[in-house]
Short mmCIF file of C-alpha atoms in Angstrom, two decimals:
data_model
loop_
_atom_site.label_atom_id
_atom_site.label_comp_id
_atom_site.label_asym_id
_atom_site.label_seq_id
_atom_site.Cartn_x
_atom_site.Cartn_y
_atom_site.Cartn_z
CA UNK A 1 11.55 74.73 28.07
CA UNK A 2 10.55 78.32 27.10
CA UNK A 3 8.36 78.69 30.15
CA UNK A 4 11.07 77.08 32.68
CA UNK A 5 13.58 79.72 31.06
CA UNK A 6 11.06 82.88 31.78
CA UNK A 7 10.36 81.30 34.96
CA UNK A 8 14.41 81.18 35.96
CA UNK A 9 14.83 84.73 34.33
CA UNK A 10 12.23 86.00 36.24
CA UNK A 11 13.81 84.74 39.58
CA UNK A 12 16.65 85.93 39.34
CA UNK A 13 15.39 89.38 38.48
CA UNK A 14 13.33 89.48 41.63
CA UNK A 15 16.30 89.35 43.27
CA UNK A 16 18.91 91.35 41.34
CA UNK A 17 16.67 94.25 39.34
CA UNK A 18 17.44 94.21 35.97
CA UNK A 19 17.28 97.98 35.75
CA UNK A 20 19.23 98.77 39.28
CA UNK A 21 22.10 96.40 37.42
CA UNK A 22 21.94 98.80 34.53
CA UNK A 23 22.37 101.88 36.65
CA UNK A 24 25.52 100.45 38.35
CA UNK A 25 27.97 102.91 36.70
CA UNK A 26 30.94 100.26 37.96
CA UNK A 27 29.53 97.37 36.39
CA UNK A 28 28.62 99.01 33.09
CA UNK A 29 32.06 100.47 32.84
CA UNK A 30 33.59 97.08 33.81
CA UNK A 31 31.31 95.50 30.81
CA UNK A 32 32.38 98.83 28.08
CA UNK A 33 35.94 97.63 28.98
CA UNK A 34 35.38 94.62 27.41
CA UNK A 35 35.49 95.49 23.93
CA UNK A 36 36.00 92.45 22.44
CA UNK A 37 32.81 90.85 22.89
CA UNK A 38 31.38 93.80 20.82
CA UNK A 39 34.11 93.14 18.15
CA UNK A 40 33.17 89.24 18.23
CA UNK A 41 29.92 89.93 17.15
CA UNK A 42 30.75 90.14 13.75
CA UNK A 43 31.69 86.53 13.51
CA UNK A 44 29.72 85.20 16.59
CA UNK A 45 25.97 84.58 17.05
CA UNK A 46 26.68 83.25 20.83
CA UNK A 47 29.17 82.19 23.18
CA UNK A 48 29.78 79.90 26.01
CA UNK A 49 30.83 80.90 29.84
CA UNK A 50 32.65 78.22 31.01
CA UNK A 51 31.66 77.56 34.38
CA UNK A 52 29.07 80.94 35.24
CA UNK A 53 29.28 80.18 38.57
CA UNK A 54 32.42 81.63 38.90
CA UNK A 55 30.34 84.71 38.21
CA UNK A 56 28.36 84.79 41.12
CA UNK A 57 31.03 83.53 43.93
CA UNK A 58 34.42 85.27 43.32
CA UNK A 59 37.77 84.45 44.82
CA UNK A 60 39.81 87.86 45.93
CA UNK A 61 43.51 88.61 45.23
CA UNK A 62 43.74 91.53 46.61
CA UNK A 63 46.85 93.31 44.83
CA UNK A 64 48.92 94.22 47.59
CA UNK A 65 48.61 91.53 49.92
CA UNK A 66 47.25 88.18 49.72
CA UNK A 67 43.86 87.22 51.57
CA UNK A 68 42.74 84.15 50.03
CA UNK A 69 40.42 83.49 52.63
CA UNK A 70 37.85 86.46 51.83
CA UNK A 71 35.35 86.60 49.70
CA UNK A 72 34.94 89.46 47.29
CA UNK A 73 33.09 92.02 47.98
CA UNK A 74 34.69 95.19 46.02
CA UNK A 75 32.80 96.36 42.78
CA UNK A 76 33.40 94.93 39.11
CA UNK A 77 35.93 97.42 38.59
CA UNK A 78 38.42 96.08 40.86
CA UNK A 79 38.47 93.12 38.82
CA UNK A 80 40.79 95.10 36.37
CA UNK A 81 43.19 92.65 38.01
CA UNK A 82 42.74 89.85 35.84
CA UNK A 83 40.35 91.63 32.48
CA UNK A 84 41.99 92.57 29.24
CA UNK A 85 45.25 90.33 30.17
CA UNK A 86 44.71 87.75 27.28
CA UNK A 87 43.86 90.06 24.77
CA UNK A 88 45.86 89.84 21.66
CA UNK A 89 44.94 92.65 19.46
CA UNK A 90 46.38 93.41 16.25
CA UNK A 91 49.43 90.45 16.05
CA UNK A 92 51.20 92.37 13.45
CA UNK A 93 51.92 95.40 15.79
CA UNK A 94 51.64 93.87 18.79
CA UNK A 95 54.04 95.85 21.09
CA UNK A 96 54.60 94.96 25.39
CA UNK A 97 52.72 98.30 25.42
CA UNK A 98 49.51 96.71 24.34
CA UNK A 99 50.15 93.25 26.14
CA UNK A 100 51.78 94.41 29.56
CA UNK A 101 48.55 95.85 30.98
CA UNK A 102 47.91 94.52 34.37
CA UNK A 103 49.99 91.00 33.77
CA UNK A 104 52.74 92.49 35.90
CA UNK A 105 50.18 92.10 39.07
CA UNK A 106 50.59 88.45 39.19
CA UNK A 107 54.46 88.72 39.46
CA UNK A 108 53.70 89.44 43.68
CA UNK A 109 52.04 85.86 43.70
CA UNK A 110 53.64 83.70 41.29
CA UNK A 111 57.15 82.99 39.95
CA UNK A 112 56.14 81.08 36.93
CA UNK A 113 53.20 80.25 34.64
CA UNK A 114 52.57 77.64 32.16
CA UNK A 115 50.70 78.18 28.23
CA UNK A 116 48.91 75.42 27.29
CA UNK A 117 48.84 74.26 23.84
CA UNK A 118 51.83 76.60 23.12
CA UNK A 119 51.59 75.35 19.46
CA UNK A 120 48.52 77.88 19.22
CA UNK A 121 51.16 80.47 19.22
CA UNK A 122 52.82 79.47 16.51
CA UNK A 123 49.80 78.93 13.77
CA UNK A 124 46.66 80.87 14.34
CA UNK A 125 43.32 81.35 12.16
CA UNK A 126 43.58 85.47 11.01
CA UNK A 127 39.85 86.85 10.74
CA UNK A 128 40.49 90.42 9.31
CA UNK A 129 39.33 93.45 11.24
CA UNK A 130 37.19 94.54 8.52
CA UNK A 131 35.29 91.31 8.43
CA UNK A 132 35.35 88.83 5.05
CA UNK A 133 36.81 85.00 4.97
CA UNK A 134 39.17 83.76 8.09
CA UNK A 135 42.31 82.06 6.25
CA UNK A 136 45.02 79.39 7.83
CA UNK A 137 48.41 78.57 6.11
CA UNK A 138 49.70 75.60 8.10
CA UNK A 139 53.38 75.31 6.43
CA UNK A 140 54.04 78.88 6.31
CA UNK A 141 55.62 81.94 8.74
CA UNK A 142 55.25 79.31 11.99
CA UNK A 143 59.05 80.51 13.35
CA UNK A 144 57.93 84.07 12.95
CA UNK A 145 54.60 83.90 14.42
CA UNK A 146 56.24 81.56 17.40
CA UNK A 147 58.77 84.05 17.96
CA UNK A 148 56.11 87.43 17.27
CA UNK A 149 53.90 85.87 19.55
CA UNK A 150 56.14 84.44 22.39
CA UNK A 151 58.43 87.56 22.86
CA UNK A 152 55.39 89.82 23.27
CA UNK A 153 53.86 87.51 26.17
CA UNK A 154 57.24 87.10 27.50
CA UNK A 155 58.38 90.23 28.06
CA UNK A 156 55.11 91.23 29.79
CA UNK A 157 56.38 90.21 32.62
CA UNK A 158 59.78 88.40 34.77
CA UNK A 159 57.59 85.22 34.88
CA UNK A 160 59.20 82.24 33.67
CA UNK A 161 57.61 80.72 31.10
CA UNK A 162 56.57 76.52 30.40
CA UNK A 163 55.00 75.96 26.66
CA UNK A 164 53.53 72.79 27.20
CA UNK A 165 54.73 71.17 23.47
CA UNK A 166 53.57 68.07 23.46
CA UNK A 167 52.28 65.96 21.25
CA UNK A 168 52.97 66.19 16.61
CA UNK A 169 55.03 69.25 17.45
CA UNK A 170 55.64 71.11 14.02
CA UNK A 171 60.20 71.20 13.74
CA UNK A 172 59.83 74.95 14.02
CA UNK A 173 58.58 74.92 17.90
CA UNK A 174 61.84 73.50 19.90
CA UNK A 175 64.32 76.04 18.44
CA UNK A 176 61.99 78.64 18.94
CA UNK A 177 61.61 77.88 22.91
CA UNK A 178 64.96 77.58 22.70
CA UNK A 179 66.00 80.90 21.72
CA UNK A 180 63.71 82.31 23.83
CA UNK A 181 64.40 80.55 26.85
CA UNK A 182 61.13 79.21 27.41
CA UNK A 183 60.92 75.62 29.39
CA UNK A 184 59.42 72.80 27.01
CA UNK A 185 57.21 69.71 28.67
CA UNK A 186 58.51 66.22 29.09
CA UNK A 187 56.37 63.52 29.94
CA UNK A 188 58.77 60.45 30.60
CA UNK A 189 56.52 57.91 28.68
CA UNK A 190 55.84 60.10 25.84
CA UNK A 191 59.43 60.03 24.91
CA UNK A 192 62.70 57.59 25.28
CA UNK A 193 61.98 57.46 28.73
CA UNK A 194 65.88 58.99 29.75
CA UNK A 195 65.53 61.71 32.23
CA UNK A 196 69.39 62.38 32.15
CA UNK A 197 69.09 63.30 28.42
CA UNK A 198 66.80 66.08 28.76
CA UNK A 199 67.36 69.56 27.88
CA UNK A 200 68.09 71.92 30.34
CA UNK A 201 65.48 74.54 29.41
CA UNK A 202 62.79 71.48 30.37
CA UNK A 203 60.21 70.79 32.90
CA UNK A 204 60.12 66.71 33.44
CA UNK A 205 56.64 64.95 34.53
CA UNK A 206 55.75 62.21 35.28
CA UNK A 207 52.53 62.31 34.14
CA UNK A 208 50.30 65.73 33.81
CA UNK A 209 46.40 66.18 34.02
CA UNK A 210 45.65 64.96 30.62
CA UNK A 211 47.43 61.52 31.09
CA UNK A 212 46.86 58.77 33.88
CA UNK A 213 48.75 59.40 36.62
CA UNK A 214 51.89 56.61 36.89
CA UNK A 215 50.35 53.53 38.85
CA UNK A 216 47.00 53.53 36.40
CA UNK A 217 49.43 53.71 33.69
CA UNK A 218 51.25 50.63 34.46
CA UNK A 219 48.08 48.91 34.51
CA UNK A 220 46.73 49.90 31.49
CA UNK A 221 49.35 49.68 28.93
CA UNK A 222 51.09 46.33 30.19
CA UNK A 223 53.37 46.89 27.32
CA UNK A 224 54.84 50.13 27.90
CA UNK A 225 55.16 48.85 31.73
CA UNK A 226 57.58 46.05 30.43
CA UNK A 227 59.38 48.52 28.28
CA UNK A 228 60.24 50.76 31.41
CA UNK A 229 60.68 47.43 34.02
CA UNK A 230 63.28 46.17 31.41
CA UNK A 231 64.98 49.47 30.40
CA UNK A 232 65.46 51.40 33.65
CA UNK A 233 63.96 48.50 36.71
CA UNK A 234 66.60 45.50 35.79
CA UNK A 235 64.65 43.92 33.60
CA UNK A 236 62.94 40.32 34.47
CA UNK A 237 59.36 39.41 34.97
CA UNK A 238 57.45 43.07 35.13
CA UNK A 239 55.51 43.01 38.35
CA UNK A 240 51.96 44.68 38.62
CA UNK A 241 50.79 46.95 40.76
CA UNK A 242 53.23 48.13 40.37
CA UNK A 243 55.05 48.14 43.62
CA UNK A 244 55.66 50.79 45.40
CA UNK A 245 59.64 50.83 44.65
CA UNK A 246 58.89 50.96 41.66
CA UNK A 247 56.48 54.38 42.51
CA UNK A 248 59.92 55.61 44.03
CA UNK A 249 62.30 54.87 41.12
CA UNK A 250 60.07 56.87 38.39
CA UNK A 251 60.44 60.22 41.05
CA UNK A 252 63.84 59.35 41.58
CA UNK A 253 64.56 59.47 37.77
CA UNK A 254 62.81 62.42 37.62
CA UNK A 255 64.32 64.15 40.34
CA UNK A 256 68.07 63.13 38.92
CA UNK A 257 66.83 64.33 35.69
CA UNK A 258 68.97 67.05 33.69
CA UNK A 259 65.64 69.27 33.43
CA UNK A 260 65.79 72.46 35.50
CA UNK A 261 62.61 71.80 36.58
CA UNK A 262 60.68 68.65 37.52
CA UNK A 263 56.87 69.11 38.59
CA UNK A 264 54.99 66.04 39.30
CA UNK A 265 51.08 65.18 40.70
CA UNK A 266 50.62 64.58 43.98
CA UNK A 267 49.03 60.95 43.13
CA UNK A 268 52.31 60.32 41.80
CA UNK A 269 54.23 61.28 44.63
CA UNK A 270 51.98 59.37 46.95
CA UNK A 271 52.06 55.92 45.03
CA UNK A 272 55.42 55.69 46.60
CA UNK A 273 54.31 54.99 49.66
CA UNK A 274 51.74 52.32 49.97
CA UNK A 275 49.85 53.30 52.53
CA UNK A 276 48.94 56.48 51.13
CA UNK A 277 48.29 55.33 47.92
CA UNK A 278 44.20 55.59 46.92
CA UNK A 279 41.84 52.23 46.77
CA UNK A 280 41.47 53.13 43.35
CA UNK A 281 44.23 54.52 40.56
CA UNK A 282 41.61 54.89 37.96
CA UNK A 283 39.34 57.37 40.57
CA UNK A 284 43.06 59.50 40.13
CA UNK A 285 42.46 60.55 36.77
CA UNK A 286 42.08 64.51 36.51
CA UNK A 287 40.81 64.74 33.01
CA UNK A 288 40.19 62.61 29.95
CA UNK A 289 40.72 64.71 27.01
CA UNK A 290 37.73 64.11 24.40
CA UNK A 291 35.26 63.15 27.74
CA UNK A 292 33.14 64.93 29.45
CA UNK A 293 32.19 61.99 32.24
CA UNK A 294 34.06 62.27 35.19
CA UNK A 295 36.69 64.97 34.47
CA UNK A 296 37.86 67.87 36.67
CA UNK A 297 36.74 66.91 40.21
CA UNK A 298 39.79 64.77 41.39
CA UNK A 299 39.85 65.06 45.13
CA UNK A 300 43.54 63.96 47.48
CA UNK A 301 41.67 61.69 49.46
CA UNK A 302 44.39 62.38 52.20
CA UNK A 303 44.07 65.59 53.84
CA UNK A 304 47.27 67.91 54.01
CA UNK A 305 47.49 67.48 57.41
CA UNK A 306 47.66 63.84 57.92
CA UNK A 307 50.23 64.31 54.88
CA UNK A 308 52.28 66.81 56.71
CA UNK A 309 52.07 63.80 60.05
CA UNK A 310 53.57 61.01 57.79
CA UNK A 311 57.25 61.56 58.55
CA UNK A 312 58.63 58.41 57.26
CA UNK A 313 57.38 59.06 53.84
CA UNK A 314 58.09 62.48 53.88
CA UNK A 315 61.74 62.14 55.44
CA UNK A 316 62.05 59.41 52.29
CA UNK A 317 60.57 62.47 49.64
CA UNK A 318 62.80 65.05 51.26
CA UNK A 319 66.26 62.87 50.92
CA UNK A 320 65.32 61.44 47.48
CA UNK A 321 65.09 65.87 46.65
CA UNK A 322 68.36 66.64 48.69
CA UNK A 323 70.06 63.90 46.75
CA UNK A 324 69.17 65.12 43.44
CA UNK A 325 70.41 68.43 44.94
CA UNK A 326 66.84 70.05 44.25
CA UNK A 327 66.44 73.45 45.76
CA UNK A 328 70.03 73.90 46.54
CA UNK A 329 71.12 76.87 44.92
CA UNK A 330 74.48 76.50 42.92
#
């Protein structure tokens, strides 16, 4: 193992020279930037780079207009874009001063932005900046860190917010997002299932990346199928599949739903119609949360433009929307 390491090491180092990377005054300033990694080392031996390859093959945003289709080829430094935005330093003083930094960028490309796990905001592990023991108090101070924590990333920027609270939610977390006007997470078979009793401040989903989409749901718990079929279908014998009416009453719910919002996948969206639908609703998954096998490369297996060609199905999507009165301003 030791020799294929040296041998890997020493390829890439034919290539790139070690020293001629250490003389790029861009790239070491880029790397003294980055503080933090210095200030893990007192409670790290290693870390992990989630996917490194993204370190060799860049997408560019350039920050005035949007090229998506070049590659980047500026120096390090002009990734000042996207470095230091996640950096919560000192939670007790935090201040939009410290936080702001160059989050405001992303406000020419996107109108909205979603936290995951926004419960991490509300109880966090403190290591001291001095070093010693890391301590956790689960019951206490979770409305003031939620709020301390929230209104600093909020008013970084005119982005609306989604805290994705699913899940054993701790009381605290709902009145928080509340006050703040953040958008909460509803996923229809996590709860009662009643899309007109939503909050306002919601987003409502059919199903999300870390669920099966609708159709593979059905299938899999047969008794949560019946539940829906006989609370919001009529009732009767449940049918499998299920059929594609059925596809089309689950969006319809969730398009008539009182959320402000409703975002839903694109499998689910296509299940309406059967001839879009994919040979296989288990091959929809995105990601299995505790797996490793199979997660992350979902591919459409319809191509946006055949998509954009189907006008019977999309005529159907667009009047289900314009009856719900979704995107008409009011």
């Amino acid at each position: 193992i030791l020799d294929e390491k040296r041998r890997i090491m020493e390829s890439i180092f034919d290539t790139v020279s070690k020293n001629k990377i250490l003389e790029d005054s861009d790239m070491m300033k880029w790397v003294e930037k980055n503080w933090l990694l210095a200030h893990m080392e007192q409670y790290f031996h290693s870390y992990r780079i989630d996917h490194v390859l993204g370190f060799f093959r860049m997408w560019e945003i350039p920050q005035v207009t949007l090229c998506p289709s070049s590659p980047l080829a500026s120096q390090p430094s002009d990734l000042a874009l996207f470095q230091e935005s996640w950096l919560l330093i000192e939670l007790d003083s935090i201040s939009r001063t410290e936080i702001v930094g160059p989050r405001t960028a992303w406000e020419q490309y996107f109108h909205s932005y979603r936290i995951d796990h926004v419960l991490g905001f509300f109880r966090m592990w403190e290591i001291p900046q001095h070093g010693g023991g890391g301590q956790y108090v689960p019951g206490g101070g979770l409305r003031e860190n939620g709020l301390r924590n929230l209104r600093a990333i909020q008013t970084a920027s005119n982005m609306m917010i989604c805290g994705e609270d699913l899940g054993n939610v701790p009381p605290e977390v709902g009145p928080v997002l509340l006050e703040l006007g953040i958008l909460g997470l509803k996923i229809q078979r996590w709860c009662n299932g009643k899309t007109w009793e939503y909050g306002y401040l919601t987003v409502a989903a059919s199903s999300c990346h870390d669920c099966s989409p609708c159709r593979l749901w059905w299938n899999e718990d047969w008794g949560g199928a019946e539940n829906f079929f006989n609370s919001f279908c009529g009732g009767g014998q449940t049918p499998g599949g299920p059929p594609d009416w059925v596809s089309q009453k689950i969006i319809k719910m969730h398009a008539e739903s009182s959320a402000m919002w409703t975002i839903n996948p694109i499998q689910d969206y296509m299940d309406m119609w059967g001839s879009l639908r994919s040979k296989n609703a288990k091959a929809d998954m995105i990601n299995i949360p505790g797996s490793t096998d199979g997660c992350w490369v979902w591919r459409c297996h319809k191509r946006m433009e055949d998509l954009i060609n189907e006008d019977k199905y999309n005529g159907f999507l667009k009047k289900t929307l314009r009856d719900a009165k979704r995107g008409v301003t009011y």
